[in-house]
Coordinates of C-alpha atoms and ligand atoms in Angstrom, one line a residue:
X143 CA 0.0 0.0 0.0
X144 CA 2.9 2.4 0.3
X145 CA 4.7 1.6 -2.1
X146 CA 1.6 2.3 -4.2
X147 CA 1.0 5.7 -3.1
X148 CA 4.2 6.4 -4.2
X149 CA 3.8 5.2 -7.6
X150 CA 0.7 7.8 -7.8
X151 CA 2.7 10.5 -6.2
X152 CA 5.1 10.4 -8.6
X153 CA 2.8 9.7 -11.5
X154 CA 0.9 13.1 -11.1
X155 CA 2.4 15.6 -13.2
X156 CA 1.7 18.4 -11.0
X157 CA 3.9 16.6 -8.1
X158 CA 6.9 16.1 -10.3
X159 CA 6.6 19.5 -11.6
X160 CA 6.7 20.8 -7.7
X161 CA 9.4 18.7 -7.0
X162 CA 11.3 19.4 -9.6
X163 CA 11.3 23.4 -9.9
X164 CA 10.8 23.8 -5.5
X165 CA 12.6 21.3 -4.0
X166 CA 15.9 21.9 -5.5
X167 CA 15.5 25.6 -4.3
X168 CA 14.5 25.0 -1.1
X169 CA 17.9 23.0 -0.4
X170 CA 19.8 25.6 -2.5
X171 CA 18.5 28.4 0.0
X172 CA 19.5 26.7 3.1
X173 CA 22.6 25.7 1.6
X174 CA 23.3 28.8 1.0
X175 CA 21.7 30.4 4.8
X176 CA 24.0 27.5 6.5
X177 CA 27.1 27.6 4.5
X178 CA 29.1 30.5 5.8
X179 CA 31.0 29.7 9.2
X180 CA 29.2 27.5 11.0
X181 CA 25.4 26.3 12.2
X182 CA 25.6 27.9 15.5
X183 CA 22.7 30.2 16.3
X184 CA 24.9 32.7 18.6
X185 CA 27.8 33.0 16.6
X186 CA 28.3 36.9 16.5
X187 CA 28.5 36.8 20.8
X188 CA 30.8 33.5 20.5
X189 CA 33.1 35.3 18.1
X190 CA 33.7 38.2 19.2
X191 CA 34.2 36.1 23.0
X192 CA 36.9 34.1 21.4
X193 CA 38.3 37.3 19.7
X194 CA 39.0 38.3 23.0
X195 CA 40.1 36.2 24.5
X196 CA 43.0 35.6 21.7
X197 CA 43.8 39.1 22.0
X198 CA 44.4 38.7 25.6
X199 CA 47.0 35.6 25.3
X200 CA 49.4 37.5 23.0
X201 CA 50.3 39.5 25.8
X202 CA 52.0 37.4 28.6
X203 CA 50.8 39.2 31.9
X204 CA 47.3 38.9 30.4
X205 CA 48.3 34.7 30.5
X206 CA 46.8 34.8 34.1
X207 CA 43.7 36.1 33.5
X208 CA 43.2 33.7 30.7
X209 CA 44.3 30.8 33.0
X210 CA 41.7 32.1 35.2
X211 CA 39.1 32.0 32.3
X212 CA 39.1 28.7 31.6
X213 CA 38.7 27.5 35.3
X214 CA 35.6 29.8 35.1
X215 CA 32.2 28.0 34.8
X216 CA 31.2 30.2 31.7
X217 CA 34.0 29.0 29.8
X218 CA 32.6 26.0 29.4
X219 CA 29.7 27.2 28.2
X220 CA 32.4 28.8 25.8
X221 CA 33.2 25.4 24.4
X222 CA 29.5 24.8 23.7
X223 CA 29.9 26.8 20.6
X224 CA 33.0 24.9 19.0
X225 CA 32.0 22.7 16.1
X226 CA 32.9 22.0 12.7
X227 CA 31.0 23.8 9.8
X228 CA 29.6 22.1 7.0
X229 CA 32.1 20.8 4.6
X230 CA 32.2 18.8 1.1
X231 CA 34.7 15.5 1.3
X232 CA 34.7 12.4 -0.1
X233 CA 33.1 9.9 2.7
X234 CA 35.7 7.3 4.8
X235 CA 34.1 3.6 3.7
X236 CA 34.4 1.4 6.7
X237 CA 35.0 -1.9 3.7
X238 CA 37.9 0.2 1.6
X239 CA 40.7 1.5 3.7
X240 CA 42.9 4.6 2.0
X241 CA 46.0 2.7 2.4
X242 CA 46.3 -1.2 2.8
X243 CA 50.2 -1.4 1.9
X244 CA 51.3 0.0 5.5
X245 CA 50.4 0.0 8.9
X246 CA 48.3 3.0 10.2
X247 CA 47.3 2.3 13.8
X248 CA 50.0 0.5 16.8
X249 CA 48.6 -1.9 18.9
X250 CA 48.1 1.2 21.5
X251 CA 46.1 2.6 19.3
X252 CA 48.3 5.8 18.0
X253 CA 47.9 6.1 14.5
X254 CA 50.9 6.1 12.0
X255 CA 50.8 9.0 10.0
X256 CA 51.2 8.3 6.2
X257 CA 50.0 10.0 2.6
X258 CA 46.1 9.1 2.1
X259 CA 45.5 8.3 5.7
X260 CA 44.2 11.8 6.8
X261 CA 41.8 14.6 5.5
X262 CA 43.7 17.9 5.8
X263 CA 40.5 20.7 5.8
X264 CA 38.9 18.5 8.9
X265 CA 42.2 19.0 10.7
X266 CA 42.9 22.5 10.0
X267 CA 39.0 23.2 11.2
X268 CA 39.4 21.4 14.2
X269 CA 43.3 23.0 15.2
X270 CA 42.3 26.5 13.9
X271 CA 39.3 26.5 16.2
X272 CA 42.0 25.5 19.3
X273 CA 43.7 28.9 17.9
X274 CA 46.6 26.5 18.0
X275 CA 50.1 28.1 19.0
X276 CA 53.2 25.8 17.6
X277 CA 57.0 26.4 18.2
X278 CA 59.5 24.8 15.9
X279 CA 62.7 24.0 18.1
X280 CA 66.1 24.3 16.0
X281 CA 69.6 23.8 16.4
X282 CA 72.0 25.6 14.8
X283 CA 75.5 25.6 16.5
X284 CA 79.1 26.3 14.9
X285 CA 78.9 25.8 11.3
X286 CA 75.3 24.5 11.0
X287 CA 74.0 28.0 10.7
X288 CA 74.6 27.7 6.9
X289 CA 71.4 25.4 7.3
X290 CA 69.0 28.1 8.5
X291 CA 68.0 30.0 5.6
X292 CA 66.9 27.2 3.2
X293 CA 65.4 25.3 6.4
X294 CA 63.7 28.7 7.1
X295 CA 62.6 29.3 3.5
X296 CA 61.1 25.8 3.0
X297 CA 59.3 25.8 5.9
X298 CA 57.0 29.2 5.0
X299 CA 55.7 27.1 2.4
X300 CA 55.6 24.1 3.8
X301 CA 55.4 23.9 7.6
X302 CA 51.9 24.4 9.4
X303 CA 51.3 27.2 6.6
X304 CA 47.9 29.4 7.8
X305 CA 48.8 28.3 11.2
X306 CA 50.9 30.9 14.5
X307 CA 54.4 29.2 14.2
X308 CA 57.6 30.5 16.9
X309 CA 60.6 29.4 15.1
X310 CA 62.8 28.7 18.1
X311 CA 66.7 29.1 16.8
X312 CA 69.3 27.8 19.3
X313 CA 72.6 28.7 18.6
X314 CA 76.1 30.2 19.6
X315 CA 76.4 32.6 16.4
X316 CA 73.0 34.9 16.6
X317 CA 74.5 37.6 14.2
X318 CA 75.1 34.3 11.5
X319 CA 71.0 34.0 11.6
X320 CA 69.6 35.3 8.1
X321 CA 66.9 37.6 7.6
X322 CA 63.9 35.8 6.2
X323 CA 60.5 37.4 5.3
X324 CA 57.7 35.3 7.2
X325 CA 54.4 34.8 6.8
X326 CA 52.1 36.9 9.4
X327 CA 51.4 35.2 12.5
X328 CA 55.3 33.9 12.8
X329 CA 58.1 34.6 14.0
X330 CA 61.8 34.0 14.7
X331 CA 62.9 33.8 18.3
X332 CA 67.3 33.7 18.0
X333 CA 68.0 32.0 21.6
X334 CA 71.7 32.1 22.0
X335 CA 73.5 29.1 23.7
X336 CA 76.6 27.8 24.5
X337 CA 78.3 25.7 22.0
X338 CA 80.0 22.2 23.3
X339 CA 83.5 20.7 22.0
X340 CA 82.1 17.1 20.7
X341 CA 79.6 17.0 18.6
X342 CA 78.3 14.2 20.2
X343 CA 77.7 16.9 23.5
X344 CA 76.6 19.1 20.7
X345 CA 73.4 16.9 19.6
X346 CA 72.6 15.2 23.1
X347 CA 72.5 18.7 25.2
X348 CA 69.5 19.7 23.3
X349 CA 67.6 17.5 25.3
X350 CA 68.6 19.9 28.6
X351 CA 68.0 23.2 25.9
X352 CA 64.5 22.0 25.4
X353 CA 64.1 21.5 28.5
X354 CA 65.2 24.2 30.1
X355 CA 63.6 26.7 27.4
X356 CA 60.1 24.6 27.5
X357 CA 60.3 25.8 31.3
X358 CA 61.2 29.0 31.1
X359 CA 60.0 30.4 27.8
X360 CA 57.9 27.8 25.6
X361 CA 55.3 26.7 28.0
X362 CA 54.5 30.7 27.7
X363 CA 54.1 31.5 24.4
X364 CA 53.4 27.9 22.3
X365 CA 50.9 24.9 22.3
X366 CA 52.9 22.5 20.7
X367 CA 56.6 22.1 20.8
X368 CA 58.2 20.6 17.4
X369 CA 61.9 19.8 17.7
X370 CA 64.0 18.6 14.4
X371 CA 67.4 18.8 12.7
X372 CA 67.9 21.6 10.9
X373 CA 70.0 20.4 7.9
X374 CA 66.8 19.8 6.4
X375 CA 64.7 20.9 3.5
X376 CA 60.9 21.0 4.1
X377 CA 59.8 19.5 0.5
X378 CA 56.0 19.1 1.1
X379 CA 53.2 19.4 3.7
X380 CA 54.0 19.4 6.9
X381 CA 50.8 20.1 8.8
X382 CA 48.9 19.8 12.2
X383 CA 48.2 16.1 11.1
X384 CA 51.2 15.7 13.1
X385 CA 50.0 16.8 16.4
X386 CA 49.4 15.3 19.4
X387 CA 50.2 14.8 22.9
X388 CA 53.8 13.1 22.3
X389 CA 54.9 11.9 18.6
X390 CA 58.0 10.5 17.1
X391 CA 59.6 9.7 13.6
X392 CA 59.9 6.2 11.6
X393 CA 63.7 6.2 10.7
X394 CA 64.0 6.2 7.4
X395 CA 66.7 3.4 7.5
X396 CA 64.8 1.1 9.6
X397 CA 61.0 0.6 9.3
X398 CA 60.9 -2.4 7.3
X399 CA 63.4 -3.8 10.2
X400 CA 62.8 -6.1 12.8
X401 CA 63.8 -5.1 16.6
X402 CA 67.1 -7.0 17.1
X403 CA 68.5 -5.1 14.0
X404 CA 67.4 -1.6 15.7
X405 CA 70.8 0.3 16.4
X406 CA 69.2 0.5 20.1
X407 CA 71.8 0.9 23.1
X408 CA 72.8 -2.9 24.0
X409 CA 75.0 -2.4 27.0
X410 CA 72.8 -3.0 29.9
X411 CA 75.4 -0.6 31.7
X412 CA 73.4 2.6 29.5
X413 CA 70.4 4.0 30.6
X414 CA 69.5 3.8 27.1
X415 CA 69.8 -0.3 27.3
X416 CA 67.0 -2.0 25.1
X417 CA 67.0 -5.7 25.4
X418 CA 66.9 -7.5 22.0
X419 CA 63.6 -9.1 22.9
X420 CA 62.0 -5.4 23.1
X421 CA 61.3 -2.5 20.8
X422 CA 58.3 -1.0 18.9
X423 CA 60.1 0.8 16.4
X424 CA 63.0 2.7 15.6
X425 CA 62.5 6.4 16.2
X426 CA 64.6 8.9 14.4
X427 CA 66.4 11.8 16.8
X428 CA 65.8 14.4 14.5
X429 CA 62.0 14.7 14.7
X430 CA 60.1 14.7 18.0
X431 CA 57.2 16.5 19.6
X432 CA 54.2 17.6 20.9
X433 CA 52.7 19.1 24.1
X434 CA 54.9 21.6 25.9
X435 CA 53.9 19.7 29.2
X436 CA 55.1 16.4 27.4
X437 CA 57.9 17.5 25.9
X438 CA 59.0 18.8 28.8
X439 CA 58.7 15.7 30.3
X440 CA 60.6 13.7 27.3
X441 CA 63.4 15.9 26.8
X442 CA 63.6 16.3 30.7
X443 CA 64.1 12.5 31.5
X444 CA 66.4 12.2 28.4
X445 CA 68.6 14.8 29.5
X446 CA 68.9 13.0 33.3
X447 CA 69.4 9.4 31.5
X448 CA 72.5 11.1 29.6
X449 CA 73.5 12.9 32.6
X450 CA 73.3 9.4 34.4
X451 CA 75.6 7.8 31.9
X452 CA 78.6 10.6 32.1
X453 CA 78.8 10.0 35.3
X454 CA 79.4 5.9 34.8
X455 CA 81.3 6.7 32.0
X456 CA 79.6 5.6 29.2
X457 CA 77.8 7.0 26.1
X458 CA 74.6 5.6 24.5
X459 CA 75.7 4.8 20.8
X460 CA 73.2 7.1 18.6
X461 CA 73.4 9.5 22.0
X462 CA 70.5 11.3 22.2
X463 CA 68.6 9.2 19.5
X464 CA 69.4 6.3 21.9
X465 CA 67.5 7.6 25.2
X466 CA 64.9 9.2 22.8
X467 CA 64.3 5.1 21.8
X468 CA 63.9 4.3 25.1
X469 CA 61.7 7.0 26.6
X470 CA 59.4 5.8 24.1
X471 CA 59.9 2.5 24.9
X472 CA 58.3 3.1 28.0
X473 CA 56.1 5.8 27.2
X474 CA 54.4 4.9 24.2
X475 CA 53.7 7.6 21.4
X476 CA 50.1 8.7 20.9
X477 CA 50.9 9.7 17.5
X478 CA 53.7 8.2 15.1
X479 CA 55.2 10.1 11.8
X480 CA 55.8 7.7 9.1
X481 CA 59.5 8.5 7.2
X482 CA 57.4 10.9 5.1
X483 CA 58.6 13.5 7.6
X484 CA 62.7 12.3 7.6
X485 CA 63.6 11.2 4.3
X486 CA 66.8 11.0 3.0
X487 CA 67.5 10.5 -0.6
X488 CA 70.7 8.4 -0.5
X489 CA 67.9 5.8 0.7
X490 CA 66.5 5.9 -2.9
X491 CA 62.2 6.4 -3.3
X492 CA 60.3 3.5 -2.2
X493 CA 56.5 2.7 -3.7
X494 CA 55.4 2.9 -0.5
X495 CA 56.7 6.7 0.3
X496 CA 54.1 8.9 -1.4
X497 CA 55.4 12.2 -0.4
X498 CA 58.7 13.6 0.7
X499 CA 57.7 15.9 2.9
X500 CA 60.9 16.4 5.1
X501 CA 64.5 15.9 3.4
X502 CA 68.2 15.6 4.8
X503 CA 69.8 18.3 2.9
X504 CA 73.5 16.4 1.8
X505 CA 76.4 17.7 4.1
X506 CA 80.2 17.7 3.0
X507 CA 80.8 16.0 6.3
X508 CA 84.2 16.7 6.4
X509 CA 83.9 20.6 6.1
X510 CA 81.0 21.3 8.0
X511 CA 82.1 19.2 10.8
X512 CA 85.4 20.7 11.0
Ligands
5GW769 C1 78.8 18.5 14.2 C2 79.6 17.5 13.9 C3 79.1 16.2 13.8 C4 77.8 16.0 14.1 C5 76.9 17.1 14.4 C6 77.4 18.3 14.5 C7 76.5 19.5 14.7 C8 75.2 19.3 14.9 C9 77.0 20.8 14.8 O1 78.2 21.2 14.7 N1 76.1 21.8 15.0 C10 74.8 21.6 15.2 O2 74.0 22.5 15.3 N2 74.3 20.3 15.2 C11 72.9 20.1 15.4 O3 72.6 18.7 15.7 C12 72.1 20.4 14.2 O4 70.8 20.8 14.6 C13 72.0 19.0 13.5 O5 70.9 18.9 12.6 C14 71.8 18.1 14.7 C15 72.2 16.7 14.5 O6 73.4 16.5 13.9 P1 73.5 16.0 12.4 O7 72.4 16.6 11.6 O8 74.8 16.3 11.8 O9 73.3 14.5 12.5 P2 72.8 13.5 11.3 O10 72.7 12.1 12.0 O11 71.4 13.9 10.8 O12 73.8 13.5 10.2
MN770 MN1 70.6 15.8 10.5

């Protein structure tokens, strides 16, 4: 009987006709009413709330008031107006995964982040709304300042682009730091620090820099804390996909390889120490992150662990890469970056590496290191 009342509906010309001419309006109208910002009915009091309240956190005495915001009841009556607005994308099907040639989620559930695996609008919606704050930590000590300007340059086109970004630069040479026009909303911070004999001291104190800093300065100014090698290019997106509370890098040399081939610390003597019958992965010491708080806590324990070993008189093999392997042995990533975001090129393209996002740029090791 319904389906017969159907038929007649749709066989009466003067039906079609309505449906035909008014329908299609109808939905074009409220298309067009909803498809501005967002759906929320109060929007001109919410924005103009949030505006505030932005305005407020760029200047560092008002960073109380602001704390005291949020502890306030009506803030969360704040966050009832955060949502997405409507947006056109293509719809994730349960039955046809984006990627079945690598593996996108560890058994602790953090997800692996790869090419295909994530939809870039949704993310910049949802980190926009946060009014997300990032600061990218770099080293540049001795002759590694000749890195900073193409590391610099690359990154304004590539590196959280529409997004507030503190480039962080740590080295002994400030006047050797180039000029480079940025973006609005960014900016370069020159932090000056001592410079260490060995380069092997060189590369593990920045785990007692970052820390120091996150304490003092970052925990201040920035959300999220991204800390990476700065002879590097930035080649292609690099976006808040990465975020999260604490992330780390595939190595490019070793995530086809199986744990008793990772270059983990063996001597049970190291802090560092990894047991063959252990290990997730093989995390690469040139890009890290994510909360200030967790950073904090990462770089902080890392810096103790290599502190620990000086005084026994031994030194993790890969240094700080080493104790950066076994902080997350023990505190599991909630986020992973697939080699995307540390390629180097000697290592040839693999199928599997859609995007080069991140490159070593080749070093004359011999004259840069000397
Ligand atoms: C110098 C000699 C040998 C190894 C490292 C250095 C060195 C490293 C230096 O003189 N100045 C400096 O700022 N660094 C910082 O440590 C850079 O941020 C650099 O990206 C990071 C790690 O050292 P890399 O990049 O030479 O290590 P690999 O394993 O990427 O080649
Ligand atoms: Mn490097």
């Amino acid at each position: 009987m319904y389906t017969n009342q159907r038929i007649n509906a749709l066989g009466n010309r003067k039906y079609l006709a309505f449906s035909l001419v008014f329908l299609p309006f109808v939905f074009w109208l409220s298309w067009y009413t909803y498809s501005g910002n967002s759906w929320t009915p109060s929007l001109p009091f919410s924005c103009r709330f949030q505006y505030a309240i932005e305005k407020r956190e760029e200047i560092p005495e008002e960073r109380k008031y602001v704390d005291h915001f949020r502890k306030d009841g009506s803030y969360l009556d704040h966050l009832l107006e955060i949502r997405l607005p409507r947006m056109n994308y293509s719809q994730p099907e349960t039955m046809n995964p984006p990627r079945r040639d690598i593996l996108v989620m560890t058994p602790w559930f953090a997800p692996i982040v790869w090419d295909g695996t994530f939809n870039i609008d949704i993310l910049n919606q949802q980190f926009k709304q946060r009014n997300v704050r990032i600061g990218l930590t770099v080293f540049a000590i001795k002759k590694y300042v000749v890195f900073i300007q193409l590391f610099l340059e690359t990154a304004e086109k590539f590196f959280m682009v529409g997004h507030k970004v503190n480039y962080y630069i740590m080295t002994d040479r400030p006047k050797d730091v180039p000029n480079v026009t940025l973006a609005e909303g960014r900016k370069v911070v020159v932090l000056e620090i001592q410079s260490y004999a060995r380069w092997q001291d060189v590369s593990m104190r920045r785990m007692e820099m970052i820390s120091l800093f996150a304490k003092e300065q970052f925990i201040q100014e920035v959300d999220f804390l991204v800390c990476v090698d700065v002879d590097m290019r930035f080649s292609d997106h690099v976006g808040v996909e990465i975020l999260s509370d604490i992330f780390g890098t595939l190595h490019p040399a070793f995530y086809r390889g199986q744990r008793q081939q990772f270059t983990y610390e063996r001597r049970p003597a190291s802090q560092a120490y990894i047991a063959y019958i252990e290990g997730d992965f093989y995390y690469a010491g040139g890009f890290f992150g994510g909360t200030v708080d967790e950073v904090y806590k990462l770089t902080n324990q890392c810096h103790n662990a290599i502190m620990t070993d000086k005084a026994n008189s031994i030194e993790a093999l890969w240094h700080d890469e080493s104790h950066l392997n076994k902080y997350f042995l023990n505190h599991k990533p909630t986020k992973i970056l697939s080699p995307e975001y540390l390629w180097d090129n000697s290592m040839g393209v693999p199928e599997v590496l859609r995007k080069r996002r991140f490159v070593a740029v080749p070093k004359n090791h011999v004259q840069i290191r000397n």
